[in-house]
Coordinates of C-alpha atoms and ligand atoms in Angstrom, one line a residue:
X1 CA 0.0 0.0 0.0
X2 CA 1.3 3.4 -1.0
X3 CA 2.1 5.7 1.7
X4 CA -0.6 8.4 1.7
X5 CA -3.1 6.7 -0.4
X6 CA -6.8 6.7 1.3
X7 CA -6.3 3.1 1.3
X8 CA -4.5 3.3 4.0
X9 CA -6.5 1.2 7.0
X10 CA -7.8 3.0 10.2
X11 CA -4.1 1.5 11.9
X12 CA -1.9 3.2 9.1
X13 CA -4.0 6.3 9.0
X14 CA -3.2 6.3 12.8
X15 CA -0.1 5.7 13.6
X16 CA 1.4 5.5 10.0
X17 CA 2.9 1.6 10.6
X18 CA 2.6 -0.5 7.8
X19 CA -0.1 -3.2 8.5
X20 CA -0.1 -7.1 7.3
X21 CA -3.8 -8.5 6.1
X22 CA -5.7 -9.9 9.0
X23 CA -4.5 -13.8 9.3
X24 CA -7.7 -15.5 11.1
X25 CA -10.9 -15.2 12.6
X26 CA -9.4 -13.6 15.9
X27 CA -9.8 -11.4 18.6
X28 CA -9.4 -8.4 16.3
X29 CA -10.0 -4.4 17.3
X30 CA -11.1 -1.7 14.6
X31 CA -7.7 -1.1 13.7
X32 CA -7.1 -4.9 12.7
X33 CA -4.5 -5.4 15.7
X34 CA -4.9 -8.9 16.8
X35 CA -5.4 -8.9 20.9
X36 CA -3.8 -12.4 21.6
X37 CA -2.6 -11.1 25.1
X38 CA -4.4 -10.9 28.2
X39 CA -3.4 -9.2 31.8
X40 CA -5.2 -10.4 34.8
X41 CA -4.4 -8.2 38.1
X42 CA -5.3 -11.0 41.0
X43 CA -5.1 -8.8 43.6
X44 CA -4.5 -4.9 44.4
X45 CA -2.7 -5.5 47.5
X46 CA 1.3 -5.3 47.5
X47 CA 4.1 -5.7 49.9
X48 CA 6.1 -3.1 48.7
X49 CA 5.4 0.8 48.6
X50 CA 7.3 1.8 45.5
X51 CA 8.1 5.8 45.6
X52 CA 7.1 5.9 41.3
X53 CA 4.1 4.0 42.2
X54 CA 2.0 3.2 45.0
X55 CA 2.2 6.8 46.6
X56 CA -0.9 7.4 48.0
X57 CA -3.1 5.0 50.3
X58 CA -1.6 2.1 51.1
X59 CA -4.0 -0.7 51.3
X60 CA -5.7 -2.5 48.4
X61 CA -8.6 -0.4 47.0
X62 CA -10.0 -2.7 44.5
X63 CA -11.6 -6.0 45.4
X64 CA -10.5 -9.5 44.3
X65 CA -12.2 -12.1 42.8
X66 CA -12.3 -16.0 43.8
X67 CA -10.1 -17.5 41.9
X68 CA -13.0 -19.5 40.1
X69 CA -14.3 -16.1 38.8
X70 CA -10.6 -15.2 36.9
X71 CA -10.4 -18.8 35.9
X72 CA -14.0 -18.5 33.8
X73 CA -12.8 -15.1 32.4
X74 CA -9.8 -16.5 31.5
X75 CA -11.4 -19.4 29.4
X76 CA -13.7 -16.8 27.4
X77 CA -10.7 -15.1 26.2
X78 CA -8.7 -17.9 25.5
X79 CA -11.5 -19.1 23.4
X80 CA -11.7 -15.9 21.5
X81 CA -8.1 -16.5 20.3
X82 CA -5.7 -15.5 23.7
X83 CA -2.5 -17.2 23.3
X84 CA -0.6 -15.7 26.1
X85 CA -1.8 -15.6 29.9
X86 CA 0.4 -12.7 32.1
X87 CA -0.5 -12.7 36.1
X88 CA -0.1 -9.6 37.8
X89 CA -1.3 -7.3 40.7
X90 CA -0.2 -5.6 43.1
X91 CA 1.7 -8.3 43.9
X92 CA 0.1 -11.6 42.8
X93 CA 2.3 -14.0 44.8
X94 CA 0.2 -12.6 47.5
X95 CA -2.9 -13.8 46.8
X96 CA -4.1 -17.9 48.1
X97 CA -5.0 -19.9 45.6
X98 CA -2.6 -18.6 42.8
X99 CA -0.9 -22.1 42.5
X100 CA -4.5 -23.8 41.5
X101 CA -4.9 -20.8 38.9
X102 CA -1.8 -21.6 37.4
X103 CA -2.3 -25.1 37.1
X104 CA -5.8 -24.9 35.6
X105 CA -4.8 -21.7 33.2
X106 CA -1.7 -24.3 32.2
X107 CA -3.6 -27.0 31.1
X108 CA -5.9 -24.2 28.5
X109 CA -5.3 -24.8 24.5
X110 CA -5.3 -22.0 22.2
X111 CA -7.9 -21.8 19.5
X112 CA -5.3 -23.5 17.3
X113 CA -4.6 -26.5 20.1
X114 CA -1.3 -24.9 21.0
X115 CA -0.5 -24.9 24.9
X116 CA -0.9 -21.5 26.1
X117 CA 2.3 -19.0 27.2
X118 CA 1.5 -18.8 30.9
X119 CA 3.9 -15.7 32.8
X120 CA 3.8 -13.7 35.8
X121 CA 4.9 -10.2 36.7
X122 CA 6.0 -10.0 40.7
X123 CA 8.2 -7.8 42.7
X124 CA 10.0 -11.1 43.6
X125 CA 10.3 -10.7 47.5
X126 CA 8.3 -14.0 47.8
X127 CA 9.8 -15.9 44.3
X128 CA 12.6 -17.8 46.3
X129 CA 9.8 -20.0 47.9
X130 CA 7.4 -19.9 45.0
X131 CA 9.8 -20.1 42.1
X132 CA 9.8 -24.1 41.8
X133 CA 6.3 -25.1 43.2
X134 CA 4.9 -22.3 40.2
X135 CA 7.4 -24.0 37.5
X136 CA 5.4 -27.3 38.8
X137 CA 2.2 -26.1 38.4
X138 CA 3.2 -25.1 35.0
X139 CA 4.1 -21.1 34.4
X140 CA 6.7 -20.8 31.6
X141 CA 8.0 -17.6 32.4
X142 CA 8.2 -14.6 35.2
X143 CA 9.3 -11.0 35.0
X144 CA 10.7 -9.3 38.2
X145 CA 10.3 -5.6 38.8
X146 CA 13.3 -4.4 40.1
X147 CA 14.7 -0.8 40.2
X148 CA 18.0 -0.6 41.6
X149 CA 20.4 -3.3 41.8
X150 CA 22.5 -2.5 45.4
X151 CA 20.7 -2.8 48.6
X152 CA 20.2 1.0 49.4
X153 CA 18.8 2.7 46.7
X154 CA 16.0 -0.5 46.1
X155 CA 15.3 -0.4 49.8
X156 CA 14.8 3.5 49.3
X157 CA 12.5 2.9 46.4
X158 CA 10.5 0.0 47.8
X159 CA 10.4 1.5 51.1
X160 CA 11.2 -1.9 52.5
X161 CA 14.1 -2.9 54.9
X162 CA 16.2 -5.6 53.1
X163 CA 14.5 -6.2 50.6
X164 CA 17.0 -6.3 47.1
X165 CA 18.9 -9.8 49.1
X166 CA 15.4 -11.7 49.1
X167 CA 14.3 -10.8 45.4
X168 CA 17.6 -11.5 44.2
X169 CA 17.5 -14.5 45.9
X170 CA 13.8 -14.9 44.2
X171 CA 15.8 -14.0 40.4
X172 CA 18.0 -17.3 41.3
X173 CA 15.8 -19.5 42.7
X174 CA 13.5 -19.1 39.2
X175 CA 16.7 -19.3 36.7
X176 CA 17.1 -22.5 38.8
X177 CA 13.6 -23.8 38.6
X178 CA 14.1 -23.3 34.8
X179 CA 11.5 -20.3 34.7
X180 CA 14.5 -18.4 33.1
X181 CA 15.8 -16.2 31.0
X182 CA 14.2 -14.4 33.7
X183 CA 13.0 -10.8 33.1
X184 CA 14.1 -7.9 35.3
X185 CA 12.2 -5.1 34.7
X186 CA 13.4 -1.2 35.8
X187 CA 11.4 1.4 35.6
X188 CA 13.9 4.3 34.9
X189 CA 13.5 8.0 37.1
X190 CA 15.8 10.8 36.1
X191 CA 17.6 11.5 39.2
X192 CA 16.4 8.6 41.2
X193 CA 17.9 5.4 39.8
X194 CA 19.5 6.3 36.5
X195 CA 22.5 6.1 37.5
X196 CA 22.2 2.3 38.0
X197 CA 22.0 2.2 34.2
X198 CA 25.9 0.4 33.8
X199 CA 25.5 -1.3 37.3
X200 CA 22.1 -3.1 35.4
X201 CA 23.9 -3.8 32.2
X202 CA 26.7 -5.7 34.4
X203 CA 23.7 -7.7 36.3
X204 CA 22.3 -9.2 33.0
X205 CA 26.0 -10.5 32.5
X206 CA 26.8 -11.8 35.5
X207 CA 23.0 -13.0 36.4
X208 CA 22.2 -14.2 32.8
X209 CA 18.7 -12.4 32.9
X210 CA 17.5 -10.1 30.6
X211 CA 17.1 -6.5 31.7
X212 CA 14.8 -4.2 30.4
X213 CA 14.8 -0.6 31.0
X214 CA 11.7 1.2 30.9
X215 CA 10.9 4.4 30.5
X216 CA 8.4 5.8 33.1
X217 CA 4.7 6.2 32.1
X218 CA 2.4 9.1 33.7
X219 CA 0.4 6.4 35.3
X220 CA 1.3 7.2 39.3
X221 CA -0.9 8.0 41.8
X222 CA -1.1 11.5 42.8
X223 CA 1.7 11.8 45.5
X224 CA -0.3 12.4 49.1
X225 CA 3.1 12.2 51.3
X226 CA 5.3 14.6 49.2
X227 CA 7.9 11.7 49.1
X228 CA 6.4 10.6 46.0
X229 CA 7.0 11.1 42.7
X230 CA 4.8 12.9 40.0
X231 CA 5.6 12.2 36.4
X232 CA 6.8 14.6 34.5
X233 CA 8.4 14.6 31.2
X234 CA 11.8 15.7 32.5
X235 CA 12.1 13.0 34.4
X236 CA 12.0 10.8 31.6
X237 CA 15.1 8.5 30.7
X238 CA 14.5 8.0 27.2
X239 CA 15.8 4.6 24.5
X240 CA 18.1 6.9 23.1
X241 CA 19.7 8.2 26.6
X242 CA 20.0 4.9 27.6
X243 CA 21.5 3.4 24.6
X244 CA 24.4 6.2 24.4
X245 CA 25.2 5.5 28.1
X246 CA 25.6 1.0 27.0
X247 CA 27.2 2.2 24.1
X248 CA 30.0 3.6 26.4
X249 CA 29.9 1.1 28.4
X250 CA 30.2 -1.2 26.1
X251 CA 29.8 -1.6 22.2
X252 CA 25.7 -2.5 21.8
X253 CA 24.2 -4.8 19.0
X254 CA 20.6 -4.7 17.9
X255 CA 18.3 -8.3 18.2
X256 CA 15.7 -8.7 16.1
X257 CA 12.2 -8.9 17.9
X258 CA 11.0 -11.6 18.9
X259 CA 7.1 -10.6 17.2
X260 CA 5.9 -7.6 15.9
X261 CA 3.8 -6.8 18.6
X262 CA 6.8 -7.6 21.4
X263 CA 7.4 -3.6 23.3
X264 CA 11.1 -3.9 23.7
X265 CA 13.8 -3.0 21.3
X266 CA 16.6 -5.9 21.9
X267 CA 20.1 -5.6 22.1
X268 CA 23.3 -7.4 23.2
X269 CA 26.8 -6.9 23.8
X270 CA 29.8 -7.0 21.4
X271 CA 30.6 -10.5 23.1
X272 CA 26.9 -11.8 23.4
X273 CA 26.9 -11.7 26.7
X274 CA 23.6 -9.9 28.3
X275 CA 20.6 -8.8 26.7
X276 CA 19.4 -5.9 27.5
X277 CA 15.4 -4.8 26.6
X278 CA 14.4 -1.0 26.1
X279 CA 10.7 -0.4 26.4
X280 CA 9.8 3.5 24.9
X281 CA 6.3 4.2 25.1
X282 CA 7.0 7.6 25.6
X283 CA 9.5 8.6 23.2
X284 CA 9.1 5.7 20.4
X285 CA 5.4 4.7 21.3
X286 CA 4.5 1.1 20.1
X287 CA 0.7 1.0 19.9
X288 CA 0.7 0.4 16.3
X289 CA 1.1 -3.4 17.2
X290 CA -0.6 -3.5 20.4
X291 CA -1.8 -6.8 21.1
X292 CA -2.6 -6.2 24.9
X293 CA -6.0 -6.5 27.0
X294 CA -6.1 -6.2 30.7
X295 CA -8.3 -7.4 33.6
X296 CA -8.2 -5.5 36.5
X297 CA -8.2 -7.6 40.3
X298 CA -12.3 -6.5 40.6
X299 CA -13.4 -8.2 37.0
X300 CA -12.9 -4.8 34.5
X301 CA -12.2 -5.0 31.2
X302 CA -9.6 -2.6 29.8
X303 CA -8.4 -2.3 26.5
X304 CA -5.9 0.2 27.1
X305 CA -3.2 1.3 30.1
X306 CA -4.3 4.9 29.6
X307 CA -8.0 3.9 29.0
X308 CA -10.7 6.8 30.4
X309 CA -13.6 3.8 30.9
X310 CA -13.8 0.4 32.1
X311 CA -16.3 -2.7 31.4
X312 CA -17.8 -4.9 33.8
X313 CA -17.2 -8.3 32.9
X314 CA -18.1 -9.4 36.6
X315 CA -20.9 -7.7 37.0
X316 CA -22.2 -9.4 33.7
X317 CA -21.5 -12.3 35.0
X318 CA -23.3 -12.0 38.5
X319 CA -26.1 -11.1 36.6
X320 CA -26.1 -14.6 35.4
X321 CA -24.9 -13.7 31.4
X322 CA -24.1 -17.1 29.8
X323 CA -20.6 -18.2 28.2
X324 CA -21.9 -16.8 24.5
X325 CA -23.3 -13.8 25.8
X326 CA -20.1 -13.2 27.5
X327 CA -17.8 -13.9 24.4
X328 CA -19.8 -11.4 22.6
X329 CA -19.5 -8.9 24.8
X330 CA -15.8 -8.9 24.8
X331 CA -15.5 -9.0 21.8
X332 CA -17.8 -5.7 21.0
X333 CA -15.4 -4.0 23.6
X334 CA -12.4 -4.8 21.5
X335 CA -14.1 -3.4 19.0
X336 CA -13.7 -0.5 20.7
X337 CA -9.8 -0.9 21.4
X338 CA -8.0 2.7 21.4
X339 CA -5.9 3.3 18.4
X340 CA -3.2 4.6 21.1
X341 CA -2.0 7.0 23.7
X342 CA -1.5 10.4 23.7
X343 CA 1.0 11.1 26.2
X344 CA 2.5 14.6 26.0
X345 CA 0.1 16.0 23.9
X346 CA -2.3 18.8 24.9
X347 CA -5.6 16.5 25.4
X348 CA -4.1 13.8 27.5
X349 CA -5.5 12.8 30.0
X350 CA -4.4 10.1 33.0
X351 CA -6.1 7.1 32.7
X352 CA -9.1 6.2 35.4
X353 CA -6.5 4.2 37.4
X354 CA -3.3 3.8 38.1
X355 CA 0.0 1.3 36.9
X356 CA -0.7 -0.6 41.1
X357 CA -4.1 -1.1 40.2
X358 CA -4.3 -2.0 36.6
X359 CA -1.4 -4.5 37.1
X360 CA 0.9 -3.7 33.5
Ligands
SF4_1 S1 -0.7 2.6 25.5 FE1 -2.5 1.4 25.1 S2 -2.6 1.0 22.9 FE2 -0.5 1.7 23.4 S3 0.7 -0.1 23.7 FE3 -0.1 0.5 25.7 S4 -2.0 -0.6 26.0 FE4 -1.5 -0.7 23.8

C-alpha cells in the first residue's frame, strides 16, 4: 500500500505503521490489531510501597475475585483466540490460591490446540519460595520488577528494609527452577535510579537475565506524602539516553524482535553476553502493534493502560450472562480498542486508574 493513499487502513491512518492482512478469525479491534494477550491483576494488594508507584493510600482499593471467577474469564478469552496468559497485581504472589490458577490456566489450548504461554509479573520478595512449586504447576515464564540493583537505593525505592537480598534470591531461585531467561524489569526515574544504568547492564551478565529498562509512564498516583514522585516529562530517561550510556559502556548490538507486537527493542553486547530490553512508550510509542487487554483484580475489562472507561465483565457475570453472551460482549469491547495514547500531547489525559491497580 502506497504511503498516503486513502487506502490506508484505520491503523496506518493512525499511527502510520505499515499493517499485514488480518491472518484469522481472531480477537481483532477496529484497527485490525490482533489482541492475543491478556493481563489479569489477582489482587490490588502489595508488599512493597514503590516511591514511582504506589504513593498514595496504602492498602488495596480494589476488590479480588475468587479465583474461580478469573479462571471462567480466562477461558472466554482464550477461546476468542488469547494465546498468552500474564499474572499480575499488586503483587500476585500474595494472593491464596494462585498455584491452582496456574495449574488450571496451564492446562488451556489455544484456539489453534497450542498450549498456552502462561507468565507472571512480581516484585519477587516472595519468588525464592514460590519459584519451583509455580514452574510445577506449569508457568513458563516470570518478569521481576526491580529498580536498583545495590541494597540502598532499592530499599529506598521499595520503602522496605532488606528487601534487594530476598528478590535477588527470588531472580536465582527461578533461573534455577528453569523459569528463566528471567525478566528484570526497571522502571527508569531521572535523578532517582539512572544512575544504575551500567550497574544493570553488568547484572544481565553476570546473572544471565535479561534486563529491560523502561521508560516511566504518567500512570502514578497522585503523591499524598510529598515523598512521592509525579511524572513529569523531565524525568524521563529515554531509548536513546539509555543506549548512548551502553554504548559507552560497552559496544551495543541490535536483536531482532522476537514478534511484531513484542514492546522492547533488543540488544546485546559486542561479546553476546547480556541482553538488555528498552521499552519506549514515551519517546518511540508502540501502539501500532498493540496486542494487549487487561483485567483488573475486581473483573474490569480494559483495553488500554491509559483507558478513560472500564467494562464490567463481573458484573455481567453475577447477573447470570451465559458463556456466549459473554464472548460477545468482549468481543464488542475490542471493538472498541484505542488506536493509542496520547502522552504529551495537549488533550491527554491520566487514565481512570493507576499502573498498582491495573497490574501492567
Ligand atoms: S498505550 Fe495502550 S494502545 Fe498503546 S501499547 Fe499500551 S496498552 Fe497498547
Amino acid at each position: 500500500m502506497s504511503a498516503g493513499s486513502a487506502l490506508l487502513n484505520p491503523m496506518e491512518a493512525a499511527t502510520g505503521e505499515p499493517r499485514e492482512a488480518p491472518l484469522r478469525d481472531s480477537l481483532r479491534d477496529s484497527y485490525g490489531r490482533a489482541i492475543t494477550d491478556l493481563r489479569v491483576s489477582v489482587t490490588d494488594r502489595c508488599n512493597y510501597r514503590c516511591v514511582y508507584c504506589r504513593t498514595g493510600n496504602d492498602g488495596a482499593q480494589y476488590a479480588e475475585l475468587a479465583i474461580a471467577d478469573y479462571l471462567r474469564m480466562i477461558r472466554l478469552f482464550v477461546s476468542l483466540g488469547i494465546e498468552k496468559v500474564r499474572l499480575t497485581g499488586g503483587e500476585p504472589l500474595l494472593r491464596a490460591g494462585l498455584l491452582d490458577l496456574v495449574r488450571e490456566v496451564a492446562q488451556l489450548r489455544t484456539v489453534s490446540g497450542a498450549p498456552l504461554d502462561v507468565a507472571l509479573t512480581t516484585n519477587g520478595h516472595l519468588l525464592a519460595d514460590l519459584a519451583q512449586p509455580l514452574k510445577d504447576a506449569g508457568l513458563c515464564r516470570v518478569t521481576v520488577s526491580m529498580d536498583a540493583v545495590d541494597a540502598e537505593t532499592f530499599a529506598a525505592i521499595t520503602r522496605v528494609p532488606r528487601s534487594f537480598e530476598r528478590v535477588l534470591a527470588g531472580i536465582r531461585a527461578a533461573t534455577a527452577a528453569g523459569l528463566g531467561p528471567v525478566k528484570v524489569n526497571c522502571v527508569l526515574l531521572r535523578g532517582f535510579n539512572d544512575s544504575q544504568i551500567e550497574a544493570f547492564a553488568e547484572f544481565s551478565r553476570r546473572e544471565g537475565v535479561i534486563v529491560r529498562f523502561i521508560e516511566w509512564m504518567p500512570l502514578e498516583e497522585p503523591s499524598a506524602d510529598g515523598i512521592g514522585r509525579n511524572w513529569t516529562r523531565e524525568a524521563v530517561v529515554t531509548l536513546d539516553e539509555i543506549v548512548s550510556r551502553l554504548q559507552a559502556y560497552r559496544p551495543l548490538l541490535e536483536l531482532p524482535p522476537h514478534a511484531a507486537s513484542e514492546t522492547a527493542r533488543r540488544y546485546t553486547f559486542d561479546d553476546g553476553v547480556g541482553e538488555i530490553g528498552i521499552v519506549a512508550p514515551v519517546s518511540r510509542p508502540f501502539c501500532g502493534h498493540c496486542s494487549r487487554i487487561r483485567l483488573t483484580s475486581d473483573g474490569k475489562i480494559r483495553t488500554c493502560l491509559f483507558s478513560q472507561t472500564e467494562h464490567d465483565l463481573q458484573g455481567k457475570m453475577l447477573r447470570g450472562s451465559s458463556d456466549l453472551e459473554l464472548r460477545a460482549y468482549i468481543k464488542g469491547i475490542v471493538d472498541k480498542k484505542e488506536a493509542r495514547h496520547h502522552i504529551g500531547e495537549p488533550d491527554f489525559q491520566k487514565p481512570s486508574r493507576s499502573m498498582v491497580h491495573i497490574g501492567g
